[in-house]
Amino acid sequence: MLPELSIERVFRRELDDLPLPPESSWVPARATVRRPVSLTAIVIAATLVLVLGAVSLVREAPDAAATGRRVTTTPLLVIPRPTCLRGGCNVYRSDAFGYGISIPGDWRVQDSSRLGFGRSDPSLLDRVEFTSRTPEEWQLLVGVRLDLIAPWDVSVEVHDRNGFAAMDWARSDGCGRNACVVGETTLSQSPAYVASWPVTSSLRMHAYYIERGDRMLILRYVTEPGSEGPHGVTEQTLEQIVGSIALN
Amino acid sequence: MTIDAGRWAELYRLEFPRVYRALLAVLRDRDRALDALHDAFVAGLRRPPAHDADLAGWLFVVAVRSARRGVRLPSFSLERVRGRSGEGDIDALLDRMEVGRLLAGLTERQRAMVVAQFYLGLDHREIAAHFGVKTGTVSATLAQAKARMRAEVRNAS
């Protein structure tokens, strides 16, 4: 039997023992009470600018090239490797970090790296997220949080490797603490360590780690097994995007 | 009565410990629990609940929804590689607890409803209202969860 009164007692007794984080990390000070509203407004505004910037980045290749990233809307043939997806595609190139990747024509760059850059992860040098969602859909899903990856998006991260091997990176990410499936593959003729693990009961992380000298390139996406993504995105779409990466 | 920003911060501070612990039991991850609760706080600043009764339930459900929206990006940490992660501590702590073992076999949604009922003290109607589902759905979800927890108790003994 599981008498409800005794369960309640057990829940209260045990859960009340769980440690709290330091007060400084959660107690809203009076002086800061009003700040989150304005801060949030600033972050929303900045995110909108970011979204508009990302869209113009896709559309205006010369401007993007000036920043070290280049996006072209030329057919995939100009890039050595990738496969064209669903009949049309765009190519995103990062000259600064030495890679190119093709995304379906109806996808776009959701550059969420600038505001959240290095905030929670000092090893992070660059991060670009690719999505099939419209800016409004993405904003609704993720809000002002920039340390999230939206399910069914693909992200490319470049990190300082700090001497650690791909396997260590996978372990640090969550592989091992959770039931993790690992393997090896080749992406653009470079060996890649592949790991996949559940991040919640319904979401699963897939990550590809490629050692590039003193840097670590990580491609990742999150799926919801048994469901289809937005705008008809499937796991196969995401795999194709990952497989399209071309490394300099 | 409308809740202004000052009152909201005060209520949040009061309810934080209980709601944070409830979220730890559901999400089993300190960072996710804290981030989700921060999101709920900001959501309340933007559009506070209509009244301050049952605020813990409101915060809890908004936070659970927020935690489901996206997946927090992992960040590289040497401590994690060396196996000294804070998340591991919470997992281990919950695994040692009877509650942790009971909840371990449930889905996140079942855990959320069980914790809402047995820890936050919400009844089926309140849980249904917060989660935006029918009372029958709550009853069915909780019945399945309790059956699993009973099985866990039987196995353990």
mmCIF file of C-alpha atoms in Angstrom:
data_model
loop_
_atom_site.group_PDB
_atom_site.id
_atom_site.type_symbol
_atom_site.label_atom_id
_atom_site.label_comp_id
_atom_site.label_asym_id
_atom_site.label_seq_id
_atom_site.Cartn_x
_atom_site.Cartn_y
_atom_site.Cartn_z
ATOM 1 C CA MET A 1 0.000 0.000 0.000
ATOM 2 C CA LEU A 2 0.981 3.561 -0.481
ATOM 3 C CA PRO A 3 -1.032 5.587 2.032
ATOM 4 C CA GLU A 4 -1.242 9.132 0.702
ATOM 5 C CA LEU A 5 -0.768 10.804 4.071
ATOM 6 C CA SER A 6 2.448 8.985 4.666
ATOM 7 C CA ILE A 7 3.660 9.746 1.154
ATOM 8 C CA GLU A 8 3.050 13.410 1.742
ATOM 9 C CA ARG A 9 5.032 13.187 4.948
ATOM 10 C CA VAL A 10 7.908 11.414 3.223
ATOM 11 C CA PHE A 11 7.901 13.940 0.366
ATOM 12 C CA ARG A 12 7.957 16.903 2.727
ATOM 13 C CA ARG A 13 10.543 15.438 5.057
ATOM 14 C CA GLU A 14 12.938 14.377 2.325
ATOM 15 C CA LEU A 15 12.548 17.140 -0.221
ATOM 16 C CA ASP A 16 12.852 19.814 2.462
ATOM 17 C CA ASP A 17 16.360 18.454 3.019
ATOM 18 C CA LEU A 18 17.504 19.230 -0.520
ATOM 19 C CA PRO A 19 20.122 21.975 -0.501
ATOM 20 C CA LEU A 20 19.304 25.438 -1.833
ATOM 21 C CA PRO A 21 21.662 27.411 -4.054
ATOM 22 C CA PRO A 22 23.445 30.409 -2.497
ATOM 23 C CA GLU A 23 20.955 33.194 -1.792
ATOM 24 C CA SER A 24 22.873 35.599 -3.995
ATOM 25 C CA SER A 25 21.921 33.520 -7.036
ATOM 26 C CA TRP A 26 18.194 33.802 -6.521
ATOM 27 C CA VAL A 27 17.102 36.417 -4.021
ATOM 28 C CA PRO A 28 15.822 39.443 -5.947
ATOM 29 C CA ALA A 29 17.200 42.530 -4.223
ATOM 30 C CA ARG A 30 14.847 45.471 -3.943
ATOM 31 C CA ALA A 31 17.076 47.586 -6.115
ATOM 32 C CA THR A 32 16.943 44.987 -8.846
ATOM 33 C CA VAL A 33 13.234 44.283 -8.718
ATOM 34 C CA ARG A 34 12.412 46.650 -11.497
ATOM 35 C CA ARG A 35 15.558 45.919 -13.391
ATOM 36 C CA PRO A 36 14.519 42.560 -14.833
ATOM 37 C CA VAL A 37 11.690 44.243 -16.710
ATOM 38 C CA SER A 38 13.937 46.758 -18.351
ATOM 39 C CA LEU A 39 16.706 44.213 -18.736
ATOM 40 C CA THR A 40 14.259 41.822 -20.306
ATOM 41 C CA ALA A 41 13.064 44.564 -22.627
ATOM 42 C CA ILE A 42 16.650 45.289 -23.575
ATOM 43 C CA VAL A 43 17.366 41.629 -24.155
ATOM 44 C CA ILE A 44 14.202 41.240 -26.237
ATOM 45 C CA ALA A 45 15.095 44.302 -28.263
ATOM 46 C CA ALA A 46 18.648 43.106 -28.661
ATOM 47 C CA THR A 47 17.412 39.674 -29.676
ATOM 48 C CA LEU A 48 15.141 41.236 -32.280
ATOM 49 C CA VAL A 49 18.095 43.188 -33.611
ATOM 50 C CA LEU A 50 20.030 39.952 -33.566
ATOM 51 C CA VAL A 51 17.306 38.129 -35.469
ATOM 52 C CA LEU A 52 17.051 40.912 -38.026
ATOM 53 C CA GLY A 53 20.822 40.896 -38.209
ATOM 54 C CA ALA A 54 20.849 37.155 -38.761
ATOM 55 C CA VAL A 55 18.295 37.486 -41.539
ATOM 56 C CA SER A 56 20.280 40.221 -43.219
ATOM 57 C CA LEU A 57 23.381 38.088 -42.717
ATOM 58 C CA VAL A 58 21.771 35.428 -44.820
ATOM 59 C CA ARG A 59 20.571 37.858 -47.434
ATOM 60 C CA GLU A 60 23.552 40.140 -47.651
ATOM 61 C CA ALA A 61 26.606 38.063 -48.202
ATOM 62 C CA PRO A 62 29.060 40.961 -48.676
ATOM 63 C CA ASP A 63 28.212 42.407 -45.260
ATOM 64 C CA ALA A 64 28.575 39.025 -43.686
ATOM 65 C CA ALA A 65 31.877 38.459 -45.374
ATOM 66 C CA ALA A 66 33.197 41.585 -43.726
ATOM 67 C CA THR A 67 32.588 40.029 -40.334
ATOM 68 C CA GLY A 68 34.475 36.877 -41.180
ATOM 69 C CA ARG A 69 31.358 34.792 -41.822
ATOM 70 C CA ARG A 70 30.074 34.317 -45.298
ATOM 71 C CA VAL A 71 26.693 33.198 -46.443
ATOM 72 C CA THR A 72 25.960 32.651 -50.041
ATOM 73 C CA THR A 73 22.746 31.704 -51.689
ATOM 74 C CA THR A 74 24.477 30.086 -54.583
ATOM 75 C CA PRO A 75 23.595 26.502 -55.400
ATOM 76 C CA LEU A 76 25.407 23.878 -53.442
ATOM 77 C CA LEU A 77 27.698 22.997 -56.305
ATOM 78 C CA VAL A 78 30.106 25.762 -55.313
ATOM 79 C CA ILE A 79 30.855 23.936 -52.077
ATOM 80 C CA PRO A 80 32.941 20.835 -52.465
ATOM 81 C CA ARG A 81 30.900 18.342 -50.606
ATOM 82 C CA PRO A 82 27.440 18.822 -49.253
ATOM 83 C CA THR A 83 24.254 17.499 -50.681
ATOM 84 C CA CYS A 84 21.457 19.838 -51.604
ATOM 85 C CA LEU A 85 18.478 19.441 -49.332
ATOM 86 C CA ARG A 86 14.889 19.472 -50.503
ATOM 87 C CA GLY A 87 15.750 20.961 -53.844
ATOM 88 C CA GLY A 88 17.212 24.240 -52.651
ATOM 89 C CA CYS A 89 19.704 25.223 -50.081
ATOM 90 C CA ASN A 90 21.846 27.983 -48.689
ATOM 91 C CA VAL A 91 25.422 27.672 -47.696
ATOM 92 C CA TYR A 92 26.782 29.150 -44.509
ATOM 93 C CA ARG A 93 30.518 29.625 -44.416
ATOM 94 C CA SER A 94 32.640 30.603 -41.489
ATOM 95 C CA ASP A 95 36.036 31.615 -42.804
ATOM 96 C CA ALA A 96 37.157 32.552 -39.323
ATOM 97 C CA PHE A 97 36.564 29.047 -38.021
ATOM 98 C CA GLY A 98 37.147 27.106 -41.205
ATOM 99 C CA TYR A 99 33.909 25.408 -42.049
ATOM 100 C CA GLY A 100 30.955 25.581 -44.381
ATOM 101 C CA ILE A 101 27.580 23.931 -43.965
ATOM 102 C CA SER A 102 24.531 23.755 -46.172
ATOM 103 C CA ILE A 103 21.025 24.249 -44.871
ATOM 104 C CA PRO A 104 17.701 23.802 -46.644
ATOM 105 C CA GLY A 105 16.467 26.830 -48.540
ATOM 106 C CA ASP A 106 13.710 27.481 -46.030
ATOM 107 C CA TRP A 107 16.074 27.402 -43.050
ATOM 108 C CA ARG A 108 17.870 30.417 -41.667
ATOM 109 C CA VAL A 109 20.687 31.355 -39.347
ATOM 110 C CA GLN A 110 19.593 32.078 -35.805
ATOM 111 C CA ASP A 111 22.754 33.659 -34.494
ATOM 112 C CA SER A 112 22.354 33.440 -30.761
ATOM 113 C CA SER A 113 26.025 33.603 -29.981
ATOM 114 C CA ARG A 114 26.644 37.308 -29.565
ATOM 115 C CA LEU A 115 24.611 38.102 -26.486
ATOM 116 C CA GLY A 116 25.273 34.897 -24.673
ATOM 117 C CA PHE A 117 28.845 34.637 -25.856
ATOM 118 C CA GLY A 118 31.073 32.989 -23.322
ATOM 119 C CA ARG A 119 28.668 33.858 -20.555
ATOM 120 C CA SER A 120 28.343 30.405 -19.165
ATOM 121 C CA ASP A 121 31.127 28.677 -21.029
ATOM 122 C CA PRO A 122 34.493 30.408 -21.237
ATOM 123 C CA SER A 123 35.804 27.873 -23.754
ATOM 124 C CA LEU A 124 33.155 28.827 -26.321
ATOM 125 C CA LEU A 125 34.613 30.803 -29.231
ATOM 126 C CA ASP A 126 31.689 30.795 -31.612
ATOM 127 C CA ARG A 127 28.226 29.366 -31.883
ATOM 128 C CA VAL A 128 25.747 29.472 -34.717
ATOM 129 C CA GLU A 129 22.299 27.944 -34.635
ATOM 130 C CA PHE A 130 20.392 26.968 -37.762
ATOM 131 C CA THR A 131 16.628 26.708 -37.639
ATOM 132 C CA SER A 132 13.590 26.074 -39.769
ATOM 133 C CA ARG A 133 11.501 28.261 -37.463
ATOM 134 C CA THR A 134 10.585 31.846 -38.209
ATOM 135 C CA PRO A 135 12.100 34.457 -35.879
ATOM 136 C CA GLU A 136 8.735 34.759 -34.165
ATOM 137 C CA GLU A 137 8.385 31.006 -33.654
ATOM 138 C CA TRP A 138 11.921 30.787 -32.334
ATOM 139 C CA GLN A 139 11.393 33.712 -30.003
ATOM 140 C CA LEU A 140 8.193 32.171 -28.666
ATOM 141 C CA LEU A 141 9.916 28.884 -28.035
ATOM 142 C CA VAL A 142 13.135 30.026 -26.482
ATOM 143 C CA GLY A 143 12.169 33.478 -25.163
ATOM 144 C CA VAL A 144 15.117 35.556 -24.120
ATOM 145 C CA ARG A 145 17.253 32.617 -23.108
ATOM 146 C CA LEU A 146 20.370 32.340 -25.195
ATOM 147 C CA ASP A 147 21.895 29.353 -23.511
ATOM 148 C CA LEU A 148 19.338 26.968 -24.991
ATOM 149 C CA ILE A 149 19.249 24.940 -28.139
ATOM 150 C CA ALA A 150 15.783 24.613 -29.544
ATOM 151 C CA PRO A 151 14.728 21.062 -30.393
ATOM 152 C CA TRP A 152 15.006 20.340 -34.130
ATOM 153 C CA ASP A 153 17.584 23.094 -34.703
ATOM 154 C CA VAL A 154 21.210 22.374 -35.565
ATOM 155 C CA SER A 155 24.024 24.258 -33.883
ATOM 156 C CA VAL A 156 27.712 24.474 -34.674
ATOM 157 C CA GLU A 157 29.990 25.409 -31.794
ATOM 158 C CA VAL A 158 33.698 26.107 -31.814
ATOM 159 C CA HIS A 159 35.515 25.758 -28.513
ATOM 160 C CA ASP A 160 39.031 26.004 -27.195
ATOM 161 C CA ARG A 161 39.859 22.345 -26.822
ATOM 162 C CA ASN A 162 41.986 22.831 -23.693
ATOM 163 C CA GLY A 163 43.838 19.643 -24.504
ATOM 164 C CA PHE A 164 40.843 17.422 -23.966
ATOM 165 C CA ALA A 165 39.859 14.674 -26.365
ATOM 166 C CA ALA A 166 36.475 14.354 -28.025
ATOM 167 C CA MET A 167 35.453 11.656 -25.566
ATOM 168 C CA ASP A 168 36.111 13.990 -22.606
ATOM 169 C CA TRP A 169 33.998 16.657 -24.247
ATOM 170 C CA ALA A 170 31.172 14.204 -24.742
ATOM 171 C CA ARG A 171 31.386 13.180 -21.090
ATOM 172 C CA SER A 172 31.383 16.772 -19.963
ATOM 173 C CA ASP A 173 28.317 17.449 -22.097
ATOM 174 C CA GLY A 174 26.252 14.752 -20.416
ATOM 175 C CA CYS A 175 27.261 11.525 -22.103
ATOM 176 C CA GLY A 176 27.940 8.925 -19.440
ATOM 177 C CA ARG A 177 25.927 10.570 -16.691
ATOM 178 C CA ASN A 178 23.007 9.579 -18.885
ATOM 179 C CA ALA A 179 22.624 6.406 -20.923
ATOM 180 C CA CYS A 180 24.749 7.373 -23.877
ATOM 181 C CA VAL A 181 25.229 5.829 -27.277
ATOM 182 C CA VAL A 182 28.610 6.599 -28.804
ATOM 183 C CA GLY A 183 30.264 5.862 -32.091
ATOM 184 C CA GLU A 184 32.669 7.157 -34.659
ATOM 185 C CA THR A 185 32.109 8.547 -38.087
ATOM 186 C CA THR A 186 33.792 10.704 -40.663
ATOM 187 C CA LEU A 187 32.670 14.221 -41.444
ATOM 188 C CA SER A 188 34.375 15.956 -44.337
ATOM 189 C CA GLN A 189 37.115 13.335 -44.184
ATOM 190 C CA SER A 190 37.828 14.108 -40.534
ATOM 191 C CA PRO A 191 37.177 11.571 -37.797
ATOM 192 C CA ALA A 192 34.275 12.528 -35.574
ATOM 193 C CA TYR A 193 33.184 11.124 -32.237
ATOM 194 C CA VAL A 194 29.420 10.774 -32.057
ATOM 195 C CA ALA A 195 27.363 10.680 -28.896
ATOM 196 C CA SER A 196 23.661 10.656 -28.210
ATOM 197 C CA TRP A 197 21.891 10.715 -24.866
ATOM 198 C CA PRO A 198 18.512 11.603 -23.361
ATOM 199 C CA VAL A 199 18.336 15.095 -21.897
ATOM 200 C CA THR A 200 14.765 14.777 -20.668
ATOM 201 C CA SER A 201 12.225 11.988 -20.831
ATOM 202 C CA SER A 202 11.153 13.200 -24.275
ATOM 203 C CA LEU A 203 14.198 14.936 -25.749
ATOM 204 C CA ARG A 204 17.425 13.448 -26.978
ATOM 205 C CA MET A 205 20.732 15.207 -27.661
ATOM 206 C CA HIS A 206 22.880 14.169 -30.621
ATOM 207 C CA ALA A 207 26.395 15.583 -30.790
ATOM 208 C CA TYR A 208 29.339 15.212 -33.159
ATOM 209 C CA TYR A 209 32.802 16.168 -31.881
ATOM 210 C CA ILE A 210 35.601 16.937 -34.289
ATOM 211 C CA GLU A 211 39.092 17.756 -33.040
ATOM 212 C CA ARG A 212 40.600 20.573 -35.104
ATOM 213 C CA GLY A 213 44.058 21.316 -33.706
ATOM 214 C CA ASP A 214 43.593 23.250 -30.494
ATOM 215 C CA ARG A 215 39.888 23.653 -31.192
ATOM 216 C CA MET A 216 36.891 21.424 -30.839
ATOM 217 C CA LEU A 217 34.086 21.687 -33.339
ATOM 218 C CA ILE A 218 30.766 20.402 -32.031
ATOM 219 C CA LEU A 219 27.666 19.944 -34.131
ATOM 220 C CA ARG A 220 24.572 19.193 -32.164
ATOM 221 C CA TYR A 221 20.851 18.869 -32.417
ATOM 222 C CA VAL A 222 18.025 17.775 -30.154
ATOM 223 C CA THR A 223 15.171 15.568 -31.298
ATOM 224 C CA GLU A 224 11.917 14.468 -29.793
ATOM 225 C CA PRO A 225 11.726 10.781 -30.714
ATOM 226 C CA GLY A 226 8.346 9.777 -32.047
ATOM 227 C CA SER A 227 7.462 13.332 -33.061
ATOM 228 C CA GLU A 228 8.049 15.355 -36.154
ATOM 229 C CA GLY A 229 9.781 18.688 -35.950
ATOM 230 C CA PRO A 230 8.452 22.055 -37.114
ATOM 231 C CA HIS A 231 7.869 22.594 -40.836
ATOM 232 C CA GLY A 232 8.288 18.904 -41.589
ATOM 233 C CA VAL A 233 11.812 18.634 -40.191
ATOM 234 C CA THR A 234 12.828 15.058 -39.470
ATOM 235 C CA GLU A 235 15.905 13.505 -37.951
ATOM 236 C CA GLN A 236 17.029 12.731 -41.473
ATOM 237 C CA THR A 237 16.954 16.457 -42.316
ATOM 238 C CA LEU A 238 19.205 17.152 -39.338
ATOM 239 C CA GLU A 239 21.576 14.318 -40.210
ATOM 240 C CA GLN A 240 21.837 15.636 -43.753
ATOM 241 C CA ILE A 241 22.722 19.100 -42.488
ATOM 242 C CA VAL A 242 25.385 17.675 -40.200
ATOM 243 C CA GLY A 243 26.692 15.492 -43.032
ATOM 244 C CA SER A 244 26.979 18.505 -45.300
ATOM 245 C CA ILE A 245 29.692 20.177 -43.260
ATOM 246 C CA ALA A 246 32.842 20.987 -45.202
ATOM 247 C CA LEU A 247 36.001 21.634 -43.224
ATOM 248 C CA ASN A 248 38.865 23.718 -44.570
ATOM 249 C CA MET B 1 -5.678 42.455 -6.164
ATOM 250 C CA THR B 2 -2.943 43.093 -8.729
ATOM 251 C CA ILE B 3 0.528 42.032 -7.681
ATOM 252 C CA ASP B 4 3.102 44.770 -8.250
ATOM 253 C CA ALA B 5 6.801 44.138 -8.882
ATOM 254 C CA GLY B 6 7.812 44.666 -5.264
ATOM 255 C CA ARG B 7 5.152 42.309 -3.955
ATOM 256 C CA TRP B 8 6.035 39.791 -6.648
ATOM 257 C CA ALA B 9 9.695 39.755 -5.598
ATOM 258 C CA GLU B 10 8.658 39.295 -1.977
ATOM 259 C CA LEU B 11 6.336 36.397 -2.811
ATOM 260 C CA TYR B 12 8.954 34.820 -5.047
ATOM 261 C CA ARG B 13 11.508 34.974 -2.272
ATOM 262 C CA LEU B 14 9.072 33.319 0.108
ATOM 263 C CA GLU B 15 8.114 30.540 -2.268
ATOM 264 C CA PHE B 16 11.521 29.942 -3.840
ATOM 265 C CA PRO B 17 12.805 27.216 -1.482
ATOM 266 C CA ARG B 18 9.710 25.036 -1.817
ATOM 267 C CA VAL B 19 9.324 25.465 -5.559
ATOM 268 C CA TYR B 20 13.043 25.024 -6.241
ATOM 269 C CA ARG B 21 13.094 21.764 -4.308
ATOM 270 C CA ALA B 22 9.982 20.588 -6.119
ATOM 271 C CA LEU B 23 11.720 21.345 -9.423
ATOM 272 C CA LEU B 24 14.864 19.511 -8.327
ATOM 273 C CA ALA B 25 12.751 16.432 -7.674
ATOM 274 C CA VAL B 26 11.203 16.677 -11.137
ATOM 275 C CA LEU B 27 14.162 17.799 -13.252
ATOM 276 C CA ARG B 28 17.021 16.281 -11.188
ATOM 277 C CA ASP B 29 19.280 19.082 -12.376
ATOM 278 C CA ARG B 30 20.261 22.154 -10.368
ATOM 279 C CA ASP B 31 20.949 24.401 -13.331
ATOM 280 C CA ARG B 32 17.732 23.533 -15.119
ATOM 281 C CA ALA B 33 15.736 24.016 -11.929
ATOM 282 C CA LEU B 34 17.302 27.395 -11.217
ATOM 283 C CA ASP B 35 17.033 28.615 -14.809
ATOM 284 C CA ALA B 36 13.435 27.478 -15.074
ATOM 285 C CA LEU B 37 12.515 29.221 -11.842
ATOM 286 C CA HIS B 38 14.245 32.410 -12.980
ATOM 287 C CA ASP B 39 12.197 32.239 -16.167
ATOM 288 C CA ALA B 40 9.035 31.877 -14.097
ATOM 289 C CA PHE B 41 10.051 34.884 -12.009
ATOM 290 C CA VAL B 42 10.550 36.994 -15.141
ATOM 291 C CA ALA B 43 7.252 35.705 -16.564
ATOM 292 C CA GLY B 44 5.542 36.822 -13.358
ATOM 293 C CA LEU B 45 7.092 40.268 -13.616
ATOM 294 C CA ARG B 46 5.782 40.621 -17.142
ATOM 295 C CA ARG B 47 2.346 39.248 -16.409
ATOM 296 C CA PRO B 48 1.775 38.447 -12.755
ATOM 297 C CA PRO B 49 -0.828 35.864 -11.783
ATOM 298 C CA ALA B 50 -4.258 37.295 -11.041
ATOM 299 C CA HIS B 51 -3.957 36.729 -7.303
ATOM 300 C CA ASP B 52 -1.350 35.557 -4.860
ATOM 301 C CA ALA B 53 -3.170 32.448 -3.672
ATOM 302 C CA ASP B 54 -1.403 29.227 -4.635
ATOM 303 C CA LEU B 55 1.569 31.074 -6.006
ATOM 304 C CA ALA B 56 3.842 28.068 -5.527
ATOM 305 C CA GLY B 57 1.687 26.060 -7.928
ATOM 306 C CA TRP B 58 1.783 28.861 -10.491
ATOM 307 C CA LEU B 59 5.560 29.253 -10.275
ATOM 308 C CA PHE B 60 6.067 25.508 -10.386
ATOM 309 C CA VAL B 61 4.036 24.923 -13.529
ATOM 310 C CA VAL B 62 5.432 27.951 -15.383
ATOM 311 C CA ALA B 63 8.927 26.726 -14.501
ATOM 312 C CA VAL B 64 8.209 23.147 -15.580
ATOM 313 C CA ARG B 65 6.913 24.450 -18.923
ATOM 314 C CA SER B 66 9.948 26.660 -19.310
ATOM 315 C CA ALA B 67 12.274 23.737 -18.621
ATOM 316 C CA ARG B 68 10.610 21.776 -21.425
ATOM 317 C CA ARG B 69 10.937 24.507 -24.024
ATOM 318 C CA GLY B 70 14.555 24.152 -24.896
ATOM 319 C CA VAL B 71 17.576 22.218 -23.881
ATOM 320 C CA ARG B 72 20.214 24.071 -21.943
ATOM 321 C CA LEU B 73 23.465 24.022 -23.803
ATOM 322 C CA PRO B 74 26.068 21.946 -22.104
ATOM 323 C CA SER B 75 29.150 23.853 -21.112
ATOM 324 C CA PHE B 76 32.544 22.303 -20.828
ATOM 325 C CA SER B 77 33.733 21.862 -17.314
ATOM 326 C CA LEU B 78 36.802 20.091 -16.112
ATOM 327 C CA GLU B 79 35.003 19.168 -12.917
ATOM 328 C CA ARG B 80 32.386 17.338 -14.925
ATOM 329 C CA VAL B 81 35.062 15.402 -16.771
ATOM 330 C CA ARG B 82 36.602 14.473 -13.470
ATOM 331 C CA GLY B 83 33.223 13.423 -12.164
ATOM 332 C CA ARG B 84 32.778 16.113 -9.531
ATOM 333 C CA SER B 85 29.719 17.668 -11.042
ATOM 334 C CA GLY B 86 27.083 19.286 -8.846
ATOM 335 C CA GLU B 87 24.430 17.606 -10.939
ATOM 336 C CA GLY B 88 25.890 14.231 -10.021
ATOM 337 C CA ASP B 89 25.519 15.189 -6.375
ATOM 338 C CA ILE B 90 21.823 15.912 -6.793
ATOM 339 C CA ASP B 91 21.282 12.687 -8.678
ATOM 340 C CA ALA B 92 23.134 10.735 -6.030
ATOM 341 C CA LEU B 93 21.282 12.523 -3.253
ATOM 342 C CA LEU B 94 17.905 11.819 -4.821
ATOM 343 C CA ASP B 95 18.869 8.211 -5.479
ATOM 344 C CA ARG B 96 19.567 7.783 -1.775
ATOM 345 C CA MET B 97 16.183 9.208 -0.866
ATOM 346 C CA GLU B 98 13.003 7.181 -0.823
ATOM 347 C CA VAL B 99 11.305 9.961 -2.774
ATOM 348 C CA GLY B 100 14.030 9.928 -5.408
ATOM 349 C CA ARG B 101 13.661 6.204 -5.897
ATOM 350 C CA LEU B 102 9.871 6.471 -6.104
ATOM 351 C CA LEU B 103 10.058 9.239 -8.686
ATOM 352 C CA ALA B 104 12.849 7.704 -10.724
ATOM 353 C CA GLY B 105 10.540 5.328 -12.597
ATOM 354 C CA LEU B 106 8.084 8.046 -13.612
ATOM 355 C CA THR B 107 7.995 10.288 -16.674
ATOM 356 C CA GLU B 108 8.781 13.957 -16.167
ATOM 357 C CA ARG B 109 5.089 14.826 -16.529
ATOM 358 C CA GLN B 110 4.077 12.196 -13.964
ATOM 359 C CA ARG B 111 6.792 13.434 -11.613
ATOM 360 C CA ALA B 112 5.572 17.001 -11.987
ATOM 361 C CA MET B 113 2.000 16.070 -11.062
ATOM 362 C CA VAL B 114 3.043 13.789 -8.206
ATOM 363 C CA VAL B 115 5.284 16.483 -6.733
ATOM 364 C CA ALA B 116 2.528 19.088 -7.207
ATOM 365 C CA GLN B 117 0.155 16.892 -5.238
ATOM 366 C CA PHE B 118 2.321 15.393 -2.533
ATOM 367 C CA TYR B 119 4.871 18.135 -1.948
ATOM 368 C CA LEU B 120 3.158 21.366 -2.959
ATOM 369 C CA GLY B 121 -0.208 20.147 -1.698
ATOM 370 C CA LEU B 122 -2.291 20.950 -4.789
ATOM 371 C CA ASP B 123 -5.500 19.016 -5.380
ATOM 372 C CA HIS B 124 -6.505 17.489 -8.720
ATOM 373 C CA ARG B 125 -8.577 20.495 -9.727
ATOM 374 C CA GLU B 126 -5.753 22.924 -9.016
ATOM 375 C CA ILE B 127 -3.214 20.779 -10.846
ATOM 376 C CA ALA B 128 -5.566 20.568 -13.835
ATOM 377 C CA ALA B 129 -6.032 24.334 -13.876
ATOM 378 C CA HIS B 130 -2.311 25.036 -13.690
ATOM 379 C CA PHE B 131 -1.310 22.461 -16.281
ATOM 380 C CA GLY B 132 -4.220 23.416 -18.549
ATOM 381 C CA VAL B 133 -5.633 19.878 -18.734
ATOM 382 C CA LYS B 134 -8.862 18.224 -17.627
ATOM 383 C CA THR B 135 -9.239 16.957 -14.080
ATOM 384 C CA GLY B 136 -9.748 13.460 -15.504
ATOM 385 C CA THR B 137 -6.352 13.640 -17.185
ATOM 386 C CA VAL B 138 -4.740 14.565 -13.882
ATOM 387 C CA SER B 139 -6.520 11.717 -12.098
ATOM 388 C CA ALA B 140 -5.455 9.212 -14.754
ATOM 389 C CA THR B 141 -1.840 10.452 -14.785
ATOM 390 C CA LEU B 142 -1.622 10.324 -11.007
ATOM 391 C CA ALA B 143 -3.248 6.871 -10.875
ATOM 392 C CA GLN B 144 -0.632 5.527 -13.298
ATOM 393 C CA ALA B 145 2.148 7.210 -11.347
ATOM 394 C CA LYS B 146 0.935 5.781 -8.030
ATOM 395 C CA ALA B 147 0.690 2.317 -9.529
ATOM 396 C CA ARG B 148 4.312 2.591 -10.597
ATOM 397 C CA MET B 149 5.376 3.871 -7.217
ATOM 398 C CA ARG B 150 3.508 0.996 -5.510
ATOM 399 C CA ALA B 151 5.339 -1.449 -7.747
ATOM 400 C CA GLU B 152 8.614 0.220 -6.785
ATOM 401 C CA VAL B 153 7.753 -0.137 -3.088
ATOM 402 C CA ARG B 154 6.885 -3.822 -3.614
ATOM 403 C CA ASN B 155 10.121 -4.460 -5.480
ATOM 404 C CA ALA B 156 12.153 -2.729 -2.825
ATOM 405 C CA SER B 157 10.632 -4.776 -0.043
#
